[in-house]
């Protein structure tokens, strides 16, 4: 069996998605997600100009060899663009292998370790009543675990949530530049514990609650937040300190029993080495799409599992249904599954990417279709071409740039 075509499809059915479609001489196709939010076209070029030509003529069954060839062979390794491109190849080849076997991918990863996959959704609001309504709306959709993001008095944006209006109220100038948001760490640290106190009082002790600090805190600030949130029994505090600094979490860990999660912007296992070896975290949060695919994610979970650390694959709306499907096969198969982030997609996105996975009563399942279980509608994808778009940037009140 040989690869005869590797095509990059960019589509924007509400937001941009980058998809690699690999075709074999037997006419089998495999899909991989390579969406890098706000930097999509860099990955398109990497795949189209530098990877696709190397795939033609290769045996699609040699997945590990293809991975090592693209990772080690390029000399310039790691980084989000490279690893998103490699991820798309890896997932497309797993899709092909599982289709040829006539099995859903999870069967090739060891088979199901569980019957269903618990998901969490995103609630947010700029006031407590808005947050309560948002939590109730998620509960009505079935969600049984919920991330809470809140506005902070004095700040105009609800941080970490995708917005389309700048803090000065100007219309989004998506063609030219990102919207600007505002931030005040002291105000945030004073206010967030009050939010979780109110949510616990409203929804009781049983509902798993999560919170994402989006890398905005210093170690000592994160340590204080973790301690202040202990009475409200969080499922986790996510990305509390900057992603580059593994040692930062050692200080946080020494001060709080609030469980810690990190990893959505990590690219390789080396970003986790200290965190896993020294048990500084409780959940690894990488996306299949940004970590080089299913192959390295499986290795990461096996490594993390040796320290009792669980999986929690990144699954916001900027992971395409292709990336989400790949995640769900891993979730079903690995023993040390923790939870799956799941925002869902627009109806139009679900038409462009018809998928076998399901979401019922707060639980996901990848379905039983051979492969990863996603089919791309090329015509509908082409009818919704690329639209320039950025994540927001964040500035402190003195005008200096802060992490978003
Ligand atoms: O802001 O994926 O946990 N989920 C998140 C996401 C990220 C986006 C960035 O593109 O933090 O919503
Ligand atoms: Co996050």
mmCIF file with all atom_site columns, C-alpha atoms in Angstrom, residues 148-258:
data_model
loop_
_atom_site.group_PDB
_atom_site.id
_atom_site.type_symbol
_atom_site.label_atom_id
_atom_site.label_alt_id
_atom_site.label_comp_id
_atom_site.label_asym_id
_atom_site.label_entity_id
_atom_site.label_seq_id
_atom_site.pdbx_PDB_ins_code
_atom_site.Cartn_x
_atom_site.Cartn_y
_atom_site.Cartn_z
_atom_site.occupancy
_atom_site.B_iso_or_equiv
_atom_site.pdbx_formal_charge
_atom_site.auth_seq_id
_atom_site.auth_comp_id
_atom_site.auth_asym_id
_atom_site.auth_atom_id
_atom_site.pdbx_PDB_model_num
ATOM 1   C CA . UNK A 1 148 ? -16.255 28.371 35.437 1.00 0.00 ? 148 UNK A CA 1
ATOM 2   C CA . UNK A 1 149 ? -14.693 31.552 34.015 1.00 0.00 ? 149 UNK A CA 1
ATOM 3   C CA . UNK A 1 150 ? -15.825 34.859 35.475 1.00 0.00 ? 150 UNK A CA 1
ATOM 4   C CA . UNK A 1 151 ? -15.590 38.538 34.770 1.00 0.00 ? 151 UNK A CA 1
ATOM 5   C CA . UNK A 1 152 ? -13.758 40.533 37.428 1.00 0.00 ? 152 UNK A CA 1
ATOM 6   C CA . UNK A 1 153 ? -15.215 43.819 38.746 1.00 0.00 ? 153 UNK A CA 1
ATOM 7   C CA . UNK A 1 154 ? -13.374 46.707 37.108 1.00 0.00 ? 154 UNK A CA 1
ATOM 8   C CA . UNK A 1 155 ? -12.271 44.656 34.083 1.00 0.00 ? 155 UNK A CA 1
ATOM 9   C CA . UNK A 1 156 ? -14.164 44.770 30.801 1.00 0.00 ? 156 UNK A CA 1
ATOM 10  C CA . UNK A 1 157 ? -13.399 41.264 29.474 1.00 0.00 ? 157 UNK A CA 1
ATOM 11  C CA . UNK A 1 158 ? -14.230 37.816 30.810 1.00 0.00 ? 158 UNK A CA 1
ATOM 12  C CA . UNK A 1 159 ? -10.705 36.489 30.487 1.00 0.00 ? 159 UNK A CA 1
ATOM 13  C CA . UNK A 1 160 ? -9.786  33.306 28.675 1.00 0.00 ? 160 UNK A CA 1
ATOM 14  C CA . UNK A 1 161 ? -13.050 33.357 26.717 1.00 0.00 ? 161 UNK A CA 1
ATOM 15  C CA . UNK A 1 162 ? -13.003 34.116 22.998 1.00 0.00 ? 162 UNK A CA 1
ATOM 16  C CA . UNK A 1 163 ? -14.418 37.581 22.365 1.00 0.00 ? 163 UNK A CA 1
ATOM 17  C CA . UNK A 1 164 ? -14.924 39.700 19.291 1.00 0.00 ? 164 UNK A CA 1
ATOM 18  C CA . UNK A 1 165 ? -15.008 43.193 20.811 1.00 0.00 ? 165 UNK A CA 1
ATOM 19  C CA . UNK A 1 166 ? -12.027 45.209 22.041 1.00 0.00 ? 166 UNK A CA 1
ATOM 20  C CA . UNK A 1 167 ? -12.076 46.715 25.532 1.00 0.00 ? 167 UNK A CA 1
ATOM 21  C CA . UNK A 1 168 ? -12.498 50.152 23.966 1.00 0.00 ? 168 UNK A CA 1
ATOM 22  C CA . UNK A 1 169 ? -15.742 48.875 22.414 1.00 0.00 ? 169 UNK A CA 1
ATOM 23  C CA . UNK A 1 170 ? -14.457 49.144 18.873 1.00 0.00 ? 170 UNK A CA 1
ATOM 24  C CA . UNK A 1 171 ? -15.658 46.696 16.254 1.00 0.00 ? 171 UNK A CA 1
ATOM 25  C CA . UNK A 1 172 ? -13.420 43.680 15.760 1.00 0.00 ? 172 UNK A CA 1
ATOM 26  C CA . UNK A 1 173 ? -10.845 44.371 13.108 1.00 0.00 ? 173 UNK A CA 1
ATOM 27  C CA . UNK A 1 174 ? -10.195 40.686 12.477 1.00 0.00 ? 174 UNK A CA 1
ATOM 28  C CA . UNK A 1 175 ? -8.558  41.305 9.146  1.00 0.00 ? 175 UNK A CA 1
ATOM 29  C CA . UNK A 1 176 ? -5.874  43.488 10.622 1.00 0.00 ? 176 UNK A CA 1
ATOM 30  C CA . UNK A 1 177 ? -5.160  42.623 14.258 1.00 0.00 ? 177 UNK A CA 1
ATOM 31  C CA . UNK A 1 178 ? -6.372  40.858 17.420 1.00 0.00 ? 178 UNK A CA 1
ATOM 32  C CA . UNK A 1 179 ? -8.842  42.422 19.848 1.00 0.00 ? 179 UNK A CA 1
ATOM 33  C CA . UNK A 1 180 ? -7.271  43.796 23.046 1.00 0.00 ? 180 UNK A CA 1
ATOM 34  C CA . UNK A 1 181 ? -8.397  42.717 26.509 1.00 0.00 ? 181 UNK A CA 1
ATOM 35  C CA . UNK A 1 182 ? -7.561  44.098 29.958 1.00 0.00 ? 182 UNK A CA 1
ATOM 36  C CA . UNK A 1 183 ? -6.221  42.449 33.114 1.00 0.00 ? 183 UNK A CA 1
ATOM 37  C CA . UNK A 1 184 ? -5.554  43.114 36.813 1.00 0.00 ? 184 UNK A CA 1
ATOM 38  C CA . UNK A 1 185 ? -4.148  40.134 38.749 1.00 0.00 ? 185 UNK A CA 1
ATOM 39  C CA . UNK A 1 186 ? -4.796  41.619 42.222 1.00 0.00 ? 186 UNK A CA 1
ATOM 40  C CA . UNK A 1 187 ? -8.475  42.234 41.440 1.00 0.00 ? 187 UNK A CA 1
ATOM 41  C CA . UNK A 1 188 ? -8.788  38.713 40.012 1.00 0.00 ? 188 UNK A CA 1
ATOM 42  C CA . UNK A 1 189 ? -7.198  37.052 43.053 1.00 0.00 ? 189 UNK A CA 1
ATOM 43  C CA . UNK A 1 190 ? -9.529  38.928 45.409 1.00 0.00 ? 190 UNK A CA 1
ATOM 44  C CA . UNK A 1 191 ? -12.666 38.112 43.431 1.00 0.00 ? 191 UNK A CA 1
ATOM 45  C CA . UNK A 1 192 ? -12.424 34.515 42.107 1.00 0.00 ? 192 UNK A CA 1
ATOM 46  C CA . UNK A 1 193 ? -12.767 32.743 45.492 1.00 0.00 ? 193 UNK A CA 1
ATOM 47  C CA . UNK A 1 194 ? -16.059 34.658 45.991 1.00 0.00 ? 194 UNK A CA 1
ATOM 48  C CA . UNK A 1 195 ? -17.268 33.313 42.632 1.00 0.00 ? 195 UNK A CA 1
ATOM 49  C CA . UNK A 1 196 ? -16.581 29.701 43.613 1.00 0.00 ? 196 UNK A CA 1
ATOM 50  C CA . UNK A 1 197 ? -18.143 30.223 47.040 1.00 0.00 ? 197 UNK A CA 1
ATOM 51  C CA . UNK A 1 198 ? -21.312 31.492 45.318 1.00 0.00 ? 198 UNK A CA 1
ATOM 52  C CA . UNK A 1 199 ? -21.354 28.687 42.726 1.00 0.00 ? 199 UNK A CA 1
ATOM 53  C CA . UNK A 1 200 ? -20.915 26.026 45.439 1.00 0.00 ? 200 UNK A CA 1
ATOM 54  C CA . UNK A 1 201 ? -23.732 27.558 47.492 1.00 0.00 ? 201 UNK A CA 1
ATOM 55  C CA . UNK A 1 202 ? -25.981 27.608 44.423 1.00 0.00 ? 202 UNK A CA 1
ATOM 56  C CA . UNK A 1 203 ? -25.216 24.162 42.962 1.00 0.00 ? 203 UNK A CA 1
ATOM 57  C CA . UNK A 1 204 ? -24.170 22.116 46.001 1.00 0.00 ? 204 UNK A CA 1
ATOM 58  C CA . UNK A 1 205 ? -21.104 20.040 46.811 1.00 0.00 ? 205 UNK A CA 1
ATOM 59  C CA . UNK A 1 206 ? -21.381 17.308 44.152 1.00 0.00 ? 206 UNK A CA 1
ATOM 60  C CA . UNK A 1 207 ? -20.914 19.180 40.857 1.00 0.00 ? 207 UNK A CA 1
ATOM 61  C CA . UNK A 1 208 ? -17.277 18.912 39.663 1.00 0.00 ? 208 UNK A CA 1
ATOM 62  C CA . UNK A 1 209 ? -16.009 22.484 39.086 1.00 0.00 ? 209 UNK A CA 1
ATOM 63  C CA . UNK A 1 210 ? -12.920 23.454 37.110 1.00 0.00 ? 210 UNK A CA 1
ATOM 64  C CA . UNK A 1 211 ? -11.112 26.744 36.577 1.00 0.00 ? 211 UNK A CA 1
ATOM 65  C CA . UNK A 1 212 ? -8.564  27.931 33.985 1.00 0.00 ? 212 UNK A CA 1
ATOM 66  C CA . UNK A 1 213 ? -6.090  30.709 34.908 1.00 0.00 ? 213 UNK A CA 1
ATOM 67  C CA . UNK A 1 214 ? -4.631  30.782 31.375 1.00 0.00 ? 214 UNK A CA 1
ATOM 68  C CA . UNK A 1 215 ? -0.977  31.058 32.481 1.00 0.00 ? 215 UNK A CA 1
ATOM 69  C CA . UNK A 1 216 ? -1.604  34.490 34.021 1.00 0.00 ? 216 UNK A CA 1
ATOM 70  C CA . UNK A 1 217 ? -0.179  34.082 37.523 1.00 0.00 ? 217 UNK A CA 1
ATOM 71  C CA . UNK A 1 218 ? 3.252   34.077 39.098 1.00 0.00 ? 218 UNK A CA 1
ATOM 72  C CA . UNK A 1 219 ? 4.064   31.031 41.249 1.00 0.00 ? 219 UNK A CA 1
ATOM 73  C CA . UNK A 1 220 ? 3.296   32.796 44.522 1.00 0.00 ? 220 UNK A CA 1
ATOM 74  C CA . UNK A 1 221 ? 0.037   34.230 43.144 1.00 0.00 ? 221 UNK A CA 1
ATOM 75  C CA . UNK A 1 222 ? -1.006  30.788 41.901 1.00 0.00 ? 222 UNK A CA 1
ATOM 76  C CA . UNK A 1 223 ? -0.126  29.247 45.275 1.00 0.00 ? 223 UNK A CA 1
ATOM 77  C CA . UNK A 1 224 ? -2.370  31.762 47.016 1.00 0.00 ? 224 UNK A CA 1
ATOM 78  C CA . UNK A 1 225 ? -5.238  31.131 44.582 1.00 0.00 ? 225 UNK A CA 1
ATOM 79  C CA . UNK A 1 226 ? -4.927  27.370 45.030 1.00 0.00 ? 226 UNK A CA 1
ATOM 80  C CA . UNK A 1 227 ? -5.139  27.777 48.818 1.00 0.00 ? 227 UNK A CA 1
ATOM 81  C CA . UNK A 1 228 ? -8.024  30.235 48.645 1.00 0.00 ? 228 UNK A CA 1
ATOM 82  C CA . UNK A 1 229 ? -9.989  27.814 46.426 1.00 0.00 ? 229 UNK A CA 1
ATOM 83  C CA . UNK A 1 230 ? -9.470  24.747 48.644 1.00 0.00 ? 230 UNK A CA 1
ATOM 84  C CA . UNK A 1 231 ? -12.794 25.201 50.531 1.00 0.00 ? 231 UNK A CA 1
ATOM 85  C CA . UNK A 1 232 ? -14.672 24.933 47.213 1.00 0.00 ? 232 UNK A CA 1
ATOM 86  C CA . UNK A 1 233 ? -13.185 21.562 46.269 1.00 0.00 ? 233 UNK A CA 1
ATOM 87  C CA . UNK A 1 234 ? -12.150 22.193 42.645 1.00 0.00 ? 234 UNK A CA 1
ATOM 88  C CA . UNK A 1 235 ? -11.688 19.293 40.247 1.00 0.00 ? 235 UNK A CA 1
ATOM 89  C CA . UNK A 1 236 ? -8.644  21.268 39.101 1.00 0.00 ? 236 UNK A CA 1
ATOM 90  C CA . UNK A 1 237 ? -6.938  24.606 38.690 1.00 0.00 ? 237 UNK A CA 1
ATOM 91  C CA . UNK A 1 238 ? -5.639  24.731 35.099 1.00 0.00 ? 238 UNK A CA 1
ATOM 92  C CA . UNK A 1 239 ? -2.622  26.537 33.601 1.00 0.00 ? 239 UNK A CA 1
ATOM 93  C CA . UNK A 1 240 ? -2.065  28.661 36.687 1.00 0.00 ? 240 UNK A CA 1
ATOM 94  C CA . UNK A 1 241 ? 1.555   29.636 35.850 1.00 0.00 ? 241 UNK A CA 1
ATOM 95  C CA . UNK A 1 242 ? 3.448   30.333 32.604 1.00 0.00 ? 242 UNK A CA 1
ATOM 96  C CA . UNK A 1 243 ? 3.784   27.282 30.355 1.00 0.00 ? 243 UNK A CA 1
ATOM 97  C CA . UNK A 1 244 ? 7.548   27.551 29.868 1.00 0.00 ? 244 UNK A CA 1
ATOM 98  C CA . UNK A 1 245 ? 8.417   27.235 33.564 1.00 0.00 ? 245 UNK A CA 1
ATOM 99  C CA . UNK A 1 246 ? 8.056   23.708 34.951 1.00 0.00 ? 246 UNK A CA 1
ATOM 100 C CA . UNK A 1 247 ? 9.716   24.706 38.253 1.00 0.00 ? 247 UNK A CA 1
ATOM 101 C CA . UNK A 1 248 ? 6.969   27.282 38.884 1.00 0.00 ? 248 UNK A CA 1
ATOM 102 C CA . UNK A 1 249 ? 4.533   24.483 39.675 1.00 0.00 ? 249 UNK A CA 1
ATOM 103 C CA . UNK A 1 250 ? 6.832   23.094 42.369 1.00 0.00 ? 250 UNK A CA 1
ATOM 104 C CA . UNK A 1 251 ? 6.194   26.171 44.470 1.00 0.00 ? 251 UNK A CA 1
ATOM 105 C CA . UNK A 1 252 ? 2.447   26.016 43.805 1.00 0.00 ? 252 UNK A CA 1
ATOM 106 C CA . UNK A 1 253 ? 2.396   22.318 44.703 1.00 0.00 ? 253 UNK A CA 1
ATOM 107 C CA . UNK A 1 254 ? 4.135   22.951 48.024 1.00 0.00 ? 254 UNK A CA 1
ATOM 108 C CA . UNK A 1 255 ? 1.360   25.288 49.102 1.00 0.00 ? 255 UNK A CA 1
ATOM 109 C CA . UNK A 1 256 ? -1.946  23.809 47.998 1.00 0.00 ? 256 UNK A CA 1
ATOM 110 C CA . UNK A 1 257 ? -3.949  20.598 47.714 1.00 0.00 ? 257 UNK A CA 1
ATOM 111 C CA . UNK A 1 258 ? -6.063  22.005 44.853 1.00 0.00 ? 258 UNK A CA 1
#
